[in-house]
Amino acid sequence: MGKGTVVEALLRRDASLWLSRSWTTRQQRKGEASDAYVFTDPSSFEARIAVGGFLEWTEFLGNYYGTPLPEAPEGKDVVLEIELDGAQQVRERHPDSLLVFVLPPSRAEQERRLRRRGDPDDKVEARLRKAEQEEPIGIALADVVLVNDDLDEVVSQLAQVIVDERTRRQPRSD
Ligand code: 5GP
Protein backbone atom coordinates (compact mmCIF):
# COMPACT_ATOMS: atom_id res chain seq x y z
CA MET A 1 0.00 0.00 0.00
CA GLY A 2 1.69 3.09 -1.30
CA LYS A 3 0.57 6.69 -1.53
CA GLY A 4 -2.13 5.73 -4.01
CA THR A 5 -3.86 3.47 -1.48
CA VAL A 6 -3.72 6.22 1.15
CA VAL A 7 -5.26 8.76 -1.21
CA GLU A 8 -8.03 6.38 -2.31
CA ALA A 9 -9.02 5.77 1.30
CA LEU A 10 -8.89 9.50 2.02
CA LEU A 11 -11.25 10.24 -0.85
CA ARG A 12 -13.76 7.72 0.44
CA ARG A 13 -13.79 9.56 3.76
CA ASP A 14 -14.06 13.12 2.57
CA ALA A 15 -16.62 13.87 -0.13
CA SER A 16 -15.38 17.41 -0.68
CA LEU A 17 -12.07 16.20 -2.07
CA TRP A 18 -11.53 15.73 -5.78
CA LEU A 19 -8.63 13.67 -7.14
CA SER A 20 -6.99 14.90 -10.31
CA ARG A 21 -6.25 12.16 -12.81
CA SER A 22 -2.71 12.45 -14.13
CA TRP A 23 -1.40 11.74 -17.58
CA THR A 24 1.51 9.35 -17.96
CA THR A 25 3.53 7.73 -20.72
CA ARG A 26 4.29 4.75 -18.47
CA GLN A 27 2.81 1.39 -19.46
CA GLN A 28 -0.23 0.27 -17.51
CA ARG A 29 0.79 -2.33 -14.91
CA LYS A 30 -0.79 -5.76 -14.76
CA GLY A 31 -3.83 -5.48 -12.53
CA GLU A 32 -3.77 -1.67 -12.52
CA ALA A 33 -7.10 0.03 -13.17
CA SER A 34 -7.36 1.45 -16.68
CA ASP A 35 -8.50 4.78 -15.23
CA ALA A 36 -5.58 5.03 -12.76
CA TYR A 37 -4.06 7.45 -15.27
CA VAL A 38 -4.72 8.77 -18.71
CA PHE A 39 -2.21 6.45 -20.37
CA THR A 40 -0.77 8.24 -23.36
CA ASP A 41 2.21 8.36 -25.71
CA PRO A 42 5.17 10.76 -25.60
CA SER A 43 4.13 12.80 -28.63
CA SER A 44 0.62 13.47 -27.28
CA PHE A 45 2.15 14.37 -23.92
CA GLU A 46 4.65 16.75 -25.55
CA ALA A 47 1.87 18.33 -27.62
CA ARG A 48 0.00 19.08 -24.41
CA ILE A 49 3.14 20.56 -22.82
CA ALA A 50 3.52 22.81 -25.87
CA VAL A 51 0.07 24.36 -25.38
CA GLY A 52 0.58 24.89 -21.64
CA GLY A 53 -1.92 22.16 -20.83
CA PHE A 54 -0.34 20.99 -17.57
CA LEU A 55 -0.40 22.52 -14.11
CA GLU A 56 2.88 20.67 -13.57
CA TRP A 57 4.70 17.86 -15.28
CA THR A 58 7.93 15.93 -14.87
CA GLU A 59 10.00 13.11 -16.20
CA PHE A 60 10.24 10.34 -13.61
CA LEU A 61 12.56 7.40 -14.36
CA GLY A 62 12.11 7.64 -18.11
CA ASN A 63 8.40 8.46 -18.32
CA TYR A 64 6.38 11.64 -18.36
CA TYR A 65 3.83 12.33 -15.62
CA GLY A 66 1.67 15.45 -15.44
CA THR A 67 -1.41 17.08 -13.94
CA PRO A 68 -3.70 18.33 -16.71
CA LEU A 69 -5.47 21.68 -16.67
CA PRO A 70 -8.31 22.69 -16.35
CA GLU A 71 -9.04 21.83 -12.80
CA ALA A 72 -11.62 20.71 -10.30
CA PRO A 73 -15.39 21.03 -10.04
CA GLU A 74 -16.65 24.09 -8.11
CA GLY A 75 -16.44 23.83 -4.36
CA LYS A 76 -14.11 20.83 -4.21
CA ASP A 77 -10.62 20.71 -2.79
CA VAL A 78 -8.17 19.32 -5.32
CA VAL A 79 -5.91 16.41 -4.38
CA LEU A 80 -2.77 15.70 -6.41
CA GLU A 81 -0.87 12.47 -5.79
CA ILE A 82 2.46 13.45 -7.33
CA GLU A 83 6.22 13.24 -6.81
CA LEU A 84 8.63 15.85 -5.54
CA ASP A 85 9.51 17.78 -8.70
CA GLY A 86 5.82 18.29 -9.46
CA ALA A 87 5.14 19.35 -5.88
CA GLN A 88 7.83 22.03 -6.19
CA GLN A 89 6.14 23.38 -9.33
CA VAL A 90 2.73 23.38 -7.65
CA ARG A 91 4.15 25.24 -4.66
CA GLU A 92 5.47 27.94 -7.02
CA ARG A 93 2.21 28.34 -8.93
CA HIS A 94 0.01 27.99 -5.86
CA PRO A 95 1.92 29.17 -2.79
CA ASP A 96 -1.14 28.44 -0.64
CA SER A 97 -1.17 24.73 -1.52
CA LEU A 98 -0.83 22.26 1.34
CA LEU A 99 2.07 19.87 0.73
CA VAL A 100 2.01 16.57 2.57
CA PHE A 101 5.02 14.32 2.20
CA VAL A 102 4.20 10.66 2.78
CA LEU A 103 7.17 8.56 3.84
CA PRO A 104 7.40 4.78 3.74
CA PRO A 105 8.01 3.26 7.21
CA SER A 106 11.44 2.02 6.09
CA ARG A 107 13.38 1.43 2.90
CA ALA A 108 13.02 -2.34 3.38
CA GLU A 109 9.22 -2.06 3.61
CA GLN A 110 9.14 0.26 0.60
CA GLU A 111 11.11 -2.34 -1.34
CA ARG A 112 8.65 -5.08 -0.30
CA ARG A 113 5.72 -2.96 -1.47
CA LEU A 114 7.32 -2.24 -4.83
CA ARG A 115 8.16 -5.90 -5.39
CA ARG A 116 4.67 -7.01 -4.33
CA ARG A 117 3.07 -4.96 -7.09
CA GLY A 118 5.32 -6.71 -9.61
CA ASP A 119 7.83 -4.02 -10.59
CA PRO A 120 10.96 -5.53 -12.22
CA ASP A 121 14.24 -5.51 -10.24
CA ASP A 122 15.90 -2.64 -12.11
CA LYS A 123 12.80 -0.45 -11.66
CA VAL A 124 12.59 -1.26 -7.97
CA GLU A 125 16.24 -0.32 -7.47
CA ALA A 126 15.91 2.91 -9.44
CA ARG A 127 12.85 3.93 -7.43
CA LEU A 128 14.57 3.18 -4.13
CA ARG A 129 17.62 5.23 -5.13
CA LYS A 130 15.41 8.12 -6.18
CA ALA A 131 13.52 7.96 -2.89
CA GLU A 132 16.82 8.08 -1.01
CA GLN A 133 17.86 11.29 -2.81
CA GLU A 134 14.49 12.99 -2.64
CA GLU A 135 13.38 12.38 0.92
CA PRO A 136 15.46 15.09 2.61
CA ILE A 137 14.28 17.63 0.00
CA GLY A 138 10.67 16.54 0.37
CA ILE A 139 10.79 16.73 4.14
CA ALA A 140 12.20 20.26 3.96
CA LEU A 141 9.60 21.41 1.42
CA ALA A 142 6.49 19.84 2.93
CA ASP A 143 4.06 21.46 5.36
CA VAL A 144 3.37 18.08 6.94
CA VAL A 145 5.29 14.80 6.94
CA LEU A 146 3.46 11.53 7.61
CA VAL A 147 4.77 7.97 7.85
CA ASN A 148 2.77 5.45 5.88
CA ASP A 149 2.98 2.59 8.36
CA ASP A 150 -0.56 1.63 9.32
CA LEU A 151 -3.08 2.51 6.59
CA ASP A 152 -5.99 3.48 8.87
CA GLU A 153 -3.72 5.58 11.01
CA VAL A 154 -2.09 7.52 8.19
CA VAL A 155 -5.47 8.12 6.53
CA SER A 156 -6.90 9.46 9.81
CA GLN A 157 -3.89 11.72 10.28
CA LEU A 158 -4.19 13.04 6.75
CA ALA A 159 -7.95 13.62 7.10
CA GLN A 160 -7.27 15.56 10.30
CA VAL A 161 -4.57 17.67 8.64
CA ILE A 162 -7.11 18.69 6.00
CA VAL A 163 -9.82 19.48 8.55
CA ASP A 164 -7.34 21.64 10.51
CA GLU A 165 -6.25 23.43 7.35
CA ARG A 166 -9.86 24.21 6.37
CA THR A 167 -10.49 25.62 9.85
CA ARG A 168 -7.35 27.72 9.68
CA ARG A 169 -8.38 29.20 6.31
CA GLN A 170 -11.99 29.90 7.20
CA PRO A 171 -12.70 33.61 7.37
CA ARG A 172 -13.60 34.55 10.94
CA SER A 173 -17.11 35.81 11.41
CA ASP A 174 -16.44 38.14 14.38
P1 5GP B 1 3.83 5.34 -10.59
O1 5GP B 1 4.58 4.98 -11.84
O2 5GP B 1 4.28 4.53 -9.41
O3 5GP B 1 2.33 5.32 -10.78
O4 5GP B 1 4.20 6.85 -10.26
C1 5GP B 1 5.52 7.25 -10.14
C2 5GP B 1 5.59 8.56 -9.37
O5 5GP B 1 4.98 9.60 -10.12
C3 5GP B 1 4.85 8.50 -8.04
O6 5GP B 1 5.66 9.13 -7.07
C4 5GP B 1 3.58 9.29 -8.32
O7 5GP B 1 3.10 9.92 -7.14
C5 5GP B 1 4.10 10.31 -9.30
N1 5GP B 1 3.05 10.93 -10.12
C6 5GP B 1 1.86 10.41 -10.49
N2 5GP B 1 1.19 11.32 -11.22
C7 5GP B 1 1.95 12.42 -11.30
C8 5GP B 1 1.77 13.70 -11.89
O8 5GP B 1 0.77 14.03 -12.52
N3 5GP B 1 2.79 14.59 -11.75
C9 5GP B 1 3.91 14.29 -11.07
N4 5GP B 1 4.84 15.25 -10.96
N5 5GP B 1 4.12 13.10 -10.48
C10 5GP B 1 3.14 12.18 -10.60
PDB file of N, CA, C and O in Angstrom, residues 3-60:
ATOM      1  N   LYS A   3       1.314   5.423  -1.642  1.00  0.00           N
ATOM      2  CA  LYS A   3       0.569   6.688  -1.534  1.00  0.00           C
ATOM      3  C   LYS A   3      -0.802   6.590  -2.172  1.00  0.00           C
ATOM      4  O   LYS A   3      -1.752   7.191  -1.699  1.00  0.00           O
ATOM      5  N   GLY A   4      -0.869   5.840  -3.283  1.00  0.00           N
ATOM      6  CA  GLY A   4      -2.131   5.725  -4.012  1.00  0.00           C
ATOM      7  C   GLY A   4      -3.226   5.136  -3.138  1.00  0.00           C
ATOM      8  O   GLY A   4      -4.364   5.627  -3.144  1.00  0.00           O
ATOM      9  N   THR A   5      -2.884   4.125  -2.363  1.00  0.00           N
ATOM     10  CA  THR A   5      -3.858   3.475  -1.476  1.00  0.00           C
ATOM     11  C   THR A   5      -4.324   4.458  -0.408  1.00  0.00           C
ATOM     12  O   THR A   5      -5.505   4.503  -0.060  1.00  0.00           O
ATOM     13  N   VAL A   6      -3.401   5.230   0.112  1.00  0.00           N
ATOM     14  CA  VAL A   6      -3.725   6.218   1.149  1.00  0.00           C
ATOM     15  C   VAL A   6      -4.708   7.246   0.576  1.00  0.00           C
ATOM     16  O   VAL A   6      -5.735   7.565   1.191  1.00  0.00           O
ATOM     17  N   VAL A   7      -4.411   7.732  -0.612  1.00  0.00           N
ATOM     18  CA  VAL A   7      -5.256   8.762  -1.215  1.00  0.00           C
ATOM     19  C   VAL A   7      -6.650   8.223  -1.533  1.00  0.00           C
ATOM     20  O   VAL A   7      -7.653   8.891  -1.282  1.00  0.00           O
ATOM     21  N   GLU A   8      -6.716   6.993  -2.034  1.00  0.00           N
ATOM     22  CA  GLU A   8      -8.029   6.381  -2.311  1.00  0.00           C
ATOM     23  C   GLU A   8      -8.885   6.326  -1.056  1.00  0.00           C
ATOM     24  O   GLU A   8     -10.059   6.676  -1.073  1.00  0.00           O
ATOM     25  N   ALA A   9      -8.279   5.883   0.038  1.00  0.00           N
ATOM     26  CA  ALA A   9      -9.016   5.769   1.299  1.00  0.00           C
ATOM     27  C   ALA A   9      -9.426   7.157   1.797  1.00  0.00           C
ATOM     28  O   ALA A   9     -10.521   7.344   2.324  1.00  0.00           O
ATOM     29  N   LEU A  10      -8.577   8.130   1.605  1.00  0.00           N
ATOM     30  CA  LEU A  10      -8.886   9.499   2.020  1.00  0.00           C
ATOM     31  C   LEU A  10     -10.107  10.032   1.259  1.00  0.00           C
ATOM     32  O   LEU A  10     -10.989  10.667   1.836  1.00  0.00           O
ATOM     33  N   LEU A  11     -10.142   9.756  -0.036  1.00  0.00           N
ATOM     34  CA  LEU A  11     -11.253  10.244  -0.854  1.00  0.00           C
ATOM     35  C   LEU A  11     -12.575   9.620  -0.458  1.00  0.00           C
ATOM     36  O   LEU A  11     -13.619  10.258  -0.551  1.00  0.00           O
ATOM     37  N   ARG A  12     -12.526   8.370  -0.015  1.00  0.00           N
ATOM     38  CA  ARG A  12     -13.760   7.717   0.437  1.00  0.00           C
ATOM     39  C   ARG A  12     -14.290   8.364   1.707  1.00  0.00           C
ATOM     40  O   ARG A  12     -15.478   8.346   1.977  1.00  0.00           O
ATOM     41  N   ARG A  13     -13.390   8.951   2.483  1.00  0.00           N
ATOM     42  CA  ARG A  13     -13.785   9.560   3.765  1.00  0.00           C
ATOM     43  C   ARG A  13     -14.295  10.978   3.639  1.00  0.00           C
ATOM     44  O   ARG A  13     -15.047  11.450   4.486  1.00  0.00           O
ATOM     45  N   ASP A  14     -13.795  11.684   2.657  1.00  0.00           N
ATOM     46  CA  ASP A  14     -14.063  13.121   2.572  1.00  0.00           C
ATOM     47  C   ASP A  14     -14.617  13.469   1.188  1.00  0.00           C
ATOM     48  O   ASP A  14     -13.879  13.553   0.207  1.00  0.00           O
ATOM     49  N   ALA A  15     -15.943  13.680   1.151  1.00  0.00           N
ATOM     50  CA  ALA A  15     -16.618  13.869  -0.130  1.00  0.00           C
ATOM     51  C   ALA A  15     -16.309  15.215  -0.777  1.00  0.00           C
ATOM     52  O   ALA A  15     -16.638  15.431  -1.943  1.00  0.00           O
ATOM     53  N   SER A  16     -15.683  16.127  -0.033  1.00  0.00           N
ATOM     54  CA  SER A  16     -15.384  17.414  -0.679  1.00  0.00           C
ATOM     55  C   SER A  16     -14.002  17.436  -1.330  1.00  0.00           C
ATOM     56  O   SER A  16     -13.556  18.484  -1.808  1.00  0.00           O
ATOM     57  N   LEU A  17     -13.358  16.280  -1.358  1.00  0.00           N
ATOM     58  CA  LEU A  17     -12.074  16.199  -2.066  1.00  0.00           C
ATOM     59  C   LEU A  17     -12.292  15.692  -3.495  1.00  0.00           C
ATOM     60  O   LEU A  17     -13.176  14.869  -3.749  1.00  0.00           O
ATOM     61  N   TRP A  18     -11.465  16.157  -4.375  1.00  0.00           N
ATOM     62  CA  TRP A  18     -11.528  15.726  -5.777  1.00  0.00           C
ATOM     63  C   TRP A  18     -10.127  15.383  -6.248  1.00  0.00           C
ATOM     64  O   TRP A  18      -9.216  16.209  -6.154  1.00  0.00           O
ATOM     65  N   LEU A  19      -9.961  14.146  -6.727  1.00  0.00           N
ATOM     66  CA  LEU A  19      -8.633  13.673  -7.138  1.00  0.00           C
ATOM     67  C   LEU A  19      -8.410  13.913  -8.625  1.00  0.00           C
ATOM     68  O   LEU A  19      -9.189  13.466  -9.469  1.00  0.00           O
ATOM     69  N   SER A  20      -7.349  14.653  -8.912  1.00  0.00           N
ATOM     70  CA  SER A  20      -6.986  14.899 -10.309  1.00  0.00           C
ATOM     71  C   SER A  20      -6.431  13.616 -10.919  1.00  0.00           C
ATOM     72  O   SER A  20      -5.680  12.892 -10.274  1.00  0.00           O
ATOM     73  N   ARG A  21      -6.820  13.332 -12.150  1.00  0.00           N
ATOM     74  CA  ARG A  21      -6.248  12.158 -12.815  1.00  0.00           C
ATOM     75  C   ARG A  21      -5.085  12.591 -13.719  1.00  0.00           C
ATOM     76  O   ARG A  21      -5.260  13.390 -14.633  1.00  0.00           O
ATOM     77  N   SER A  22      -3.918  12.064 -13.405  1.00  0.00           N
ATOM     78  CA  SER A  22      -2.709  12.453 -14.127  1.00  0.00           C
ATOM     79  C   SER A  22      -2.625  11.783 -15.489  1.00  0.00           C
ATOM     80  O   SER A  22      -3.236  10.745 -15.721  1.00  0.00           O
ATOM     81  N   TRP A  23      -1.796  12.387 -16.335  1.00  0.00           N
ATOM     82  CA  TRP A  23      -1.399  11.737 -17.581  1.00  0.00           C
ATOM     83  C   TRP A  23      -0.044  11.079 -17.343  1.00  0.00           C
ATOM     84  O   TRP A  23       0.787  11.613 -16.600  1.00  0.00           O
ATOM     85  N   THR A  24       0.169   9.956 -17.988  1.00  0.00           N
ATOM     86  CA  THR A  24       1.513   9.353 -17.955  1.00  0.00           C
ATOM     87  C   THR A  24       1.811   8.644 -19.266  1.00  0.00           C
ATOM     88  O   THR A  24       0.891   8.179 -19.948  1.00  0.00           O
ATOM     89  N   THR A  25       3.103   8.540 -19.560  1.00  0.00           N
ATOM     90  CA  THR A  25       3.531   7.734 -20.716  1.00  0.00           C
ATOM     91  C   THR A  25       4.010   6.364 -20.260  1.00  0.00           C
ATOM     92  O   THR A  25       4.469   5.573 -21.078  1.00  0.00           O
ATOM     93  N   ARG A  26       3.934   6.096 -18.946  1.00  0.00           N
ATOM     94  CA  ARG A  26       4.291   4.751 -18.466  1.00  0.00           C
ATOM     95  C   ARG A  26       3.251   3.735 -18.942  1.00  0.00           C
ATOM     96  O   ARG A  26       2.083   4.065 -19.101  1.00  0.00           O
ATOM     97  N   GLN A  27       3.712   2.496 -19.123  1.00  0.00           N
ATOM     98  CA  GLN A  27       2.811   1.387 -19.460  1.00  0.00           C
ATOM     99  C   GLN A  27       1.906   1.081 -18.277  1.00  0.00           C
ATOM    100  O   GLN A  27       2.369   1.158 -17.128  1.00  0.00           O
ATOM    101  N   GLN A  28       0.682   0.719 -18.571  1.00  0.00           N
ATOM    102  CA  GLN A  28      -0.231   0.269 -17.507  1.00  0.00           C
ATOM    103  C   GLN A  28       0.305  -1.026 -16.900  1.00  0.00           C
ATOM    104  O   GLN A  28       0.740  -1.915 -17.633  1.00  0.00           O
ATOM    105  N   ARG A  29       0.327  -1.095 -15.562  1.00  0.00           N
ATOM    106  CA  ARG A  29       0.795  -2.329 -14.912  1.00  0.00           C
ATOM    107  C   ARG A  29      -0.270  -3.410 -14.979  1.00  0.00           C
ATOM    108  O   ARG A  29      -1.453  -3.100 -15.063  1.00  0.00           O
ATOM    109  N   LYS A  30       0.181  -4.659 -14.850  1.00  0.00           N
ATOM    110  CA  LYS A  30      -0.787  -5.759 -14.763  1.00  0.00           C
ATOM    111  C   LYS A  30      -1.646  -5.558 -13.522  1.00  0.00           C
ATOM    112  O   LYS A  30      -1.122  -5.304 -12.451  1.00  0.00           O
ATOM    113  N   GLY A  31      -2.947  -5.608 -13.677  1.00  0.00           N
ATOM    114  CA  GLY A  31      -3.830  -5.483 -12.526  1.00  0.00           C
ATOM    115  C   GLY A  31      -4.135  -4.037 -12.149  1.00  0.00           C
ATOM    116  O   GLY A  31      -4.957  -3.795 -11.273  1.00  0.00           O
ATOM    117  N   GLU A  32      -3.512  -3.092 -12.820  1.00  0.00           N
ATOM    118  CA  GLU A  32      -3.766  -1.672 -12.523  1.00  0.00           C
ATOM    119  C   GLU A  32      -5.040  -1.225 -13.248  1.00  0.00           C
ATOM    120  O   GLU A  32      -5.249  -1.585 -14.420  1.00  0.00           O
ATOM    121  N   ALA A  33      -5.864  -0.448 -12.560  1.00  0.00           N
ATOM    122  CA  ALA A  33      -7.105   0.031 -13.172  1.00  0.00           C
ATOM    123  C   ALA A  33      -6.788   0.863 -14.419  1.00  0.00           C
ATOM    124  O   ALA A  33      -5.804   1.606 -14.435  1.00  0.00           O
ATOM    125  N   SER A  34      -7.653   0.738 -15.424  1.00  0.00           N
ATOM    126  CA  SER A  34      -7.358   1.449 -16.681  1.00  0.00           C
ATOM    127  C   SER A  34      -7.608   2.952 -16.535  1.00  0.00           C
ATOM    128  O   SER A  34      -7.174   3.740 -17.369  1.00  0.00           O
ATOM    129  N   ASP A  35      -8.317   3.344 -15.448  1.00  0.00           N
ATOM    130  CA  ASP A  35      -8.504   4.783 -15.228  1.00  0.00           C
ATOM    131  C   ASP A  35      -7.587   5.326 -14.117  1.00  0.00           C
ATOM    132  O   ASP A  35      -7.799   6.423 -13.613  1.00  0.00           O
ATOM    133  N   ALA A  36      -6.540   4.546 -13.757  1.00  0.00           N
ATOM    134  CA  ALA A  36      -5.582   5.035 -12.758  1.00  0.00           C
ATOM    135  C   ALA A  36      -4.885   6.290 -13.290  1.00  0.00           C
ATOM    136  O   ALA A  36      -4.538   7.199 -12.529  1.00  0.00           O
ATOM    137  N   TYR A  37      -4.668   6.302 -14.568  1.00  0.00           N
ATOM    138  CA  TYR A  37      -4.059   7.446 -15.271  1.00  0.00           C
ATOM    139  C   TYR A  37      -4.761   7.589 -16.603  1.00  0.00           C
ATOM    140  O   TYR A  37      -5.436   6.678 -17.063  1.00  0.00           O
ATOM    141  N   VAL A  38      -4.516   8.707 -17.267  1.00  0.00           N
ATOM    142  CA  VAL A  38      -4.722   8.770 -18.706  1.00  0.00           C
ATOM    143  C   VAL A  38      -3.408   8.263 -19.294  1.00  0.00           C
ATOM    144  O   VAL A  38      -2.378   8.927 -19.187  1.00  0.00           O
ATOM    145  N   PHE A  39      -3.425   7.037 -19.805  1.00  0.00           N
ATOM    146  CA  PHE A  39      -2.205   6.447 -20.374  1.00  0.00           C
ATOM    147  C   PHE A  39      -2.064   6.972 -21.799  1.00  0.00           C
ATOM    148  O   PHE A  39      -2.981   6.824 -22.610  1.00  0.00           O
ATOM    149  N   THR A  40      -0.923   7.600 -22.063  1.00  0.00           N
ATOM    150  CA  THR A  40      -0.773   8.245 -23.359  1.00  0.00           C
ATOM    151  C   THR A  40       0.631   8.016 -23.910  1.00  0.00           C
ATOM    152  O   THR A  40       1.455   7.356 -23.279  1.00  0.00           O
ATOM    153  N   ASP A  41       0.890   8.547 -25.097  1.00  0.00           N
ATOM    154  CA  ASP A  41       2.212   8.356 -25.711  1.00  0.00           C
ATOM    155  C   ASP A  41       3.006   9.670 -25.635  1.00  0.00           C
ATOM    156  O   ASP A  41       2.426  10.735 -25.451  1.00  0.00           O
ATOM    157  N   PRO A  42       4.344   9.567 -25.787  1.00  0.00           N
ATOM    158  CA  PRO A  42       5.174  10.757 -25.603  1.00  0.00           C
ATOM    159  C   PRO A  42       4.796  11.921 -26.518  1.00  0.00           C
ATOM    160  O   PRO A  42       4.812  13.074 -26.079  1.00  0.00           O
ATOM    161  N   SER A  43       4.395  11.648 -27.767  1.00  0.00           N
ATOM    162  CA  SER A  43       4.128  12.799 -28.635  1.00  0.00           C
ATOM    163  C   SER A  43       2.846  13.525 -28.223  1.00  0.00           C
ATOM    164  O   SER A  43       2.777  14.756 -28.285  1.00  0.00           O
ATOM    165  N   SER A  44       1.841  12.787 -27.760  1.00  0.00           N
ATOM    166  CA  SER A  44       0.624  13.469 -27.276  1.00  0.00           C
ATOM    167  C   SER A  44       0.941  14.268 -26.020  1.00  0.00           C
ATOM    168  O   SER A  44       0.428  15.372 -25.809  1.00  0.00           O
ATOM    169  N   PHE A  45       1.790  13.671 -25.165  1.00  0.00           N
ATOM    170  CA  PHE A  45       2.155  14.373 -23.923  1.00  0.00           C
ATOM    171  C   PHE A  45       2.894  15.666 -24.265  1.00  0.00           C
ATOM    172  O   PHE A  45       2.580  16.744 -23.738  1.00  0.00           O
ATOM    173  N   GLU A  46       3.851  15.564 -25.188  1.00  0.00           N
ATOM    174  CA  GLU A  46       4.646  16.752 -25.549  1.00  0.00           C
ATOM    175  C   GLU A  46       3.776  17.811 -26.222  1.00  0.00           C
ATOM    176  O   GLU A  46       3.991  19.005 -26.032  1.00  0.00           O
ATOM    177  N   ALA A  47       2.778  17.371 -26.980  1.00  0.00           N
ATOM    178  CA  ALA A  47       1.870  18.331 -27.622  1.00  0.00           C
ATOM    179  C   ALA A  47       1.099  19.103 -26.547  1.00  0.00           C
ATOM    180  O   ALA A  47       0.875  20.314 -26.661  1.00  0.00           O
ATOM    181  N   ARG A  48       0.735  18.409 -25.485  1.00  0.00           N
ATOM    182  CA  ARG A  48       0.000  19.084 -24.409  1.00  0.00           C
ATOM    183  C   ARG A  48       0.915  20.033 -23.630  1.00  0.00           C
ATOM    184  O   ARG A  48       0.485  21.101 -23.202  1.00  0.00           O
ATOM    185  N   ILE A  49       2.177  19.646 -23.454  1.00  0.00           N
ATOM    186  CA  ILE A  49       3.142  20.565 -22.817  1.00  0.00           C
ATOM    187  C   ILE A  49       3.228  21.846 -23.648  1.00  0.00           C
ATOM    188  O   ILE A  49       3.191  22.953 -23.108  1.00  0.00           O
ATOM    189  N   ALA A  50       3.302  21.668 -24.961  1.00  0.00           N
ATOM    190  CA  ALA A  50       3.521  22.809 -25.870  1.00  0.00           C
ATOM    191  C   ALA A  50       2.394  23.837 -25.786  1.00  0.00           C
ATOM    192  O   ALA A  50       2.636  25.024 -25.994  1.00  0.00           O
ATOM    193  N   VAL A  51       1.186  23.398 -25.481  1.00  0.00           N
ATOM    194  CA  VAL A  51       0.071  24.357 -25.380  1.00  0.00           C
ATOM    195  C   VAL A  51      -0.194  24.774 -23.928  1.00  0.00           C
ATOM    196  O   VAL A  51      -1.228  25.372 -23.621  1.00  0.00           O
ATOM    197  N   GLY A  52       0.736  24.473 -23.048  1.00  0.00           N
ATOM    198  CA  GLY A  52       0.577  24.886 -21.642  1.00  0.00           C
ATOM    199  C   GLY A  52      -0.548  24.152 -20.937  1.00  0.00           C
ATOM    200  O   GLY A  52      -1.199  24.700 -20.049  1.00  0.00           O
ATOM    201  N   GLY A  53      -0.774  22.892 -21.346  1.00  0.00           N
ATOM    202  CA  GLY A  53      -1.922  22.156 -20.826  1.00  0.00           C
ATOM    203  C   GLY A  53      -1.707  21.421 -19.515  1.00  0.00           C
ATOM    204  O   GLY A  53      -2.571  20.647 -19.101  1.00  0.00           O
ATOM    205  N   PHE A  54      -0.560  21.646 -18.862  1.00  0.00           N
ATOM    206  CA  PHE A  54      -0.336  20.990 -17.568  1.00  0.00           C
ATOM    207  C   PHE A  54      -0.119  22.017 -16.457  1.00  0.00           C
ATOM    208  O   PHE A  54       0.580  23.014 -16.650  1.00  0.00           O
ATOM    209  N   LEU A  55      -0.698  21.737 -15.308  1.00  0.00           N
ATOM    210  CA  LEU A  55      -0.404  22.523 -14.109  1.00  0.00           C
ATOM    211  C   LEU A  55       1.053  22.292 -13.719  1.00  0.00           C
ATOM    212  O   LEU A  55       1.769  23.209 -13.322  1.00  0.00           O
ATOM    213  N   GLU A  56       1.476  21.053 -13.814  1.00  0.00           N
ATOM    214  CA  GLU A  56       2.879  20.674 -13.575  1.00  0.00           C
ATOM    215  C   GLU A  56       3.116  19.391 -14.331  1.00  0.00           C
ATOM    216  O   GLU A  56       2.184  18.624 -14.592  1.00  0.00           O
ATOM    217  N   TRP A  57       4.356  19.150 -14.686  1.00  0.00           N
ATOM    218  CA  TRP A  57       4.695  17.858 -15.280  1.00  0.00           C
ATOM    219  C   TRP A  57       6.161  17.577 -14.999  1.00  0.00           C
ATOM    220  O   TRP A  57       6.931  18.490 -14.668  1.00  0.00           O
ATOM    221  N   THR A  58       6.532  16.298 -15.112  1.00  0.00           N
ATOM    222  CA  THR A  58       7.928  15.934 -14.870  1.00  0.00           C
ATOM    223  C   THR A  58       8.261  14.671 -15.644  1.00  0.00           C
ATOM    224  O   THR A  58       7.370  14.003 -16.176  1.00  0.00           O
ATOM    225  N   GLU A  59       9.550  14.381 -15.679  1.00  0.00           N
ATOM    226  CA  GLU A  59       9.995  13.108 -16.199  1.00  0.00           C
ATOM    227  C   GLU A  59      10.480  12.313 -14.999  1.00  0.00           C
ATOM    228  O   GLU A  59      11.348  12.790 -14.265  1.00  0.00           O
ATOM    229  N   PHE A  60       9.898  11.168 -14.777  1.00  0.00           N
ATOM    230  CA  PHE A  60      10.241  10.338 -13.615  1.00  0.00           C
ATOM    231  C   PHE A  60      10.690   8.983 -14.133  1.00  0.00           C
ATOM    232  O   PHE A  60       9.890   8.247 -14.719  1.00  0.00           O
TER     233      PHE A  60
END
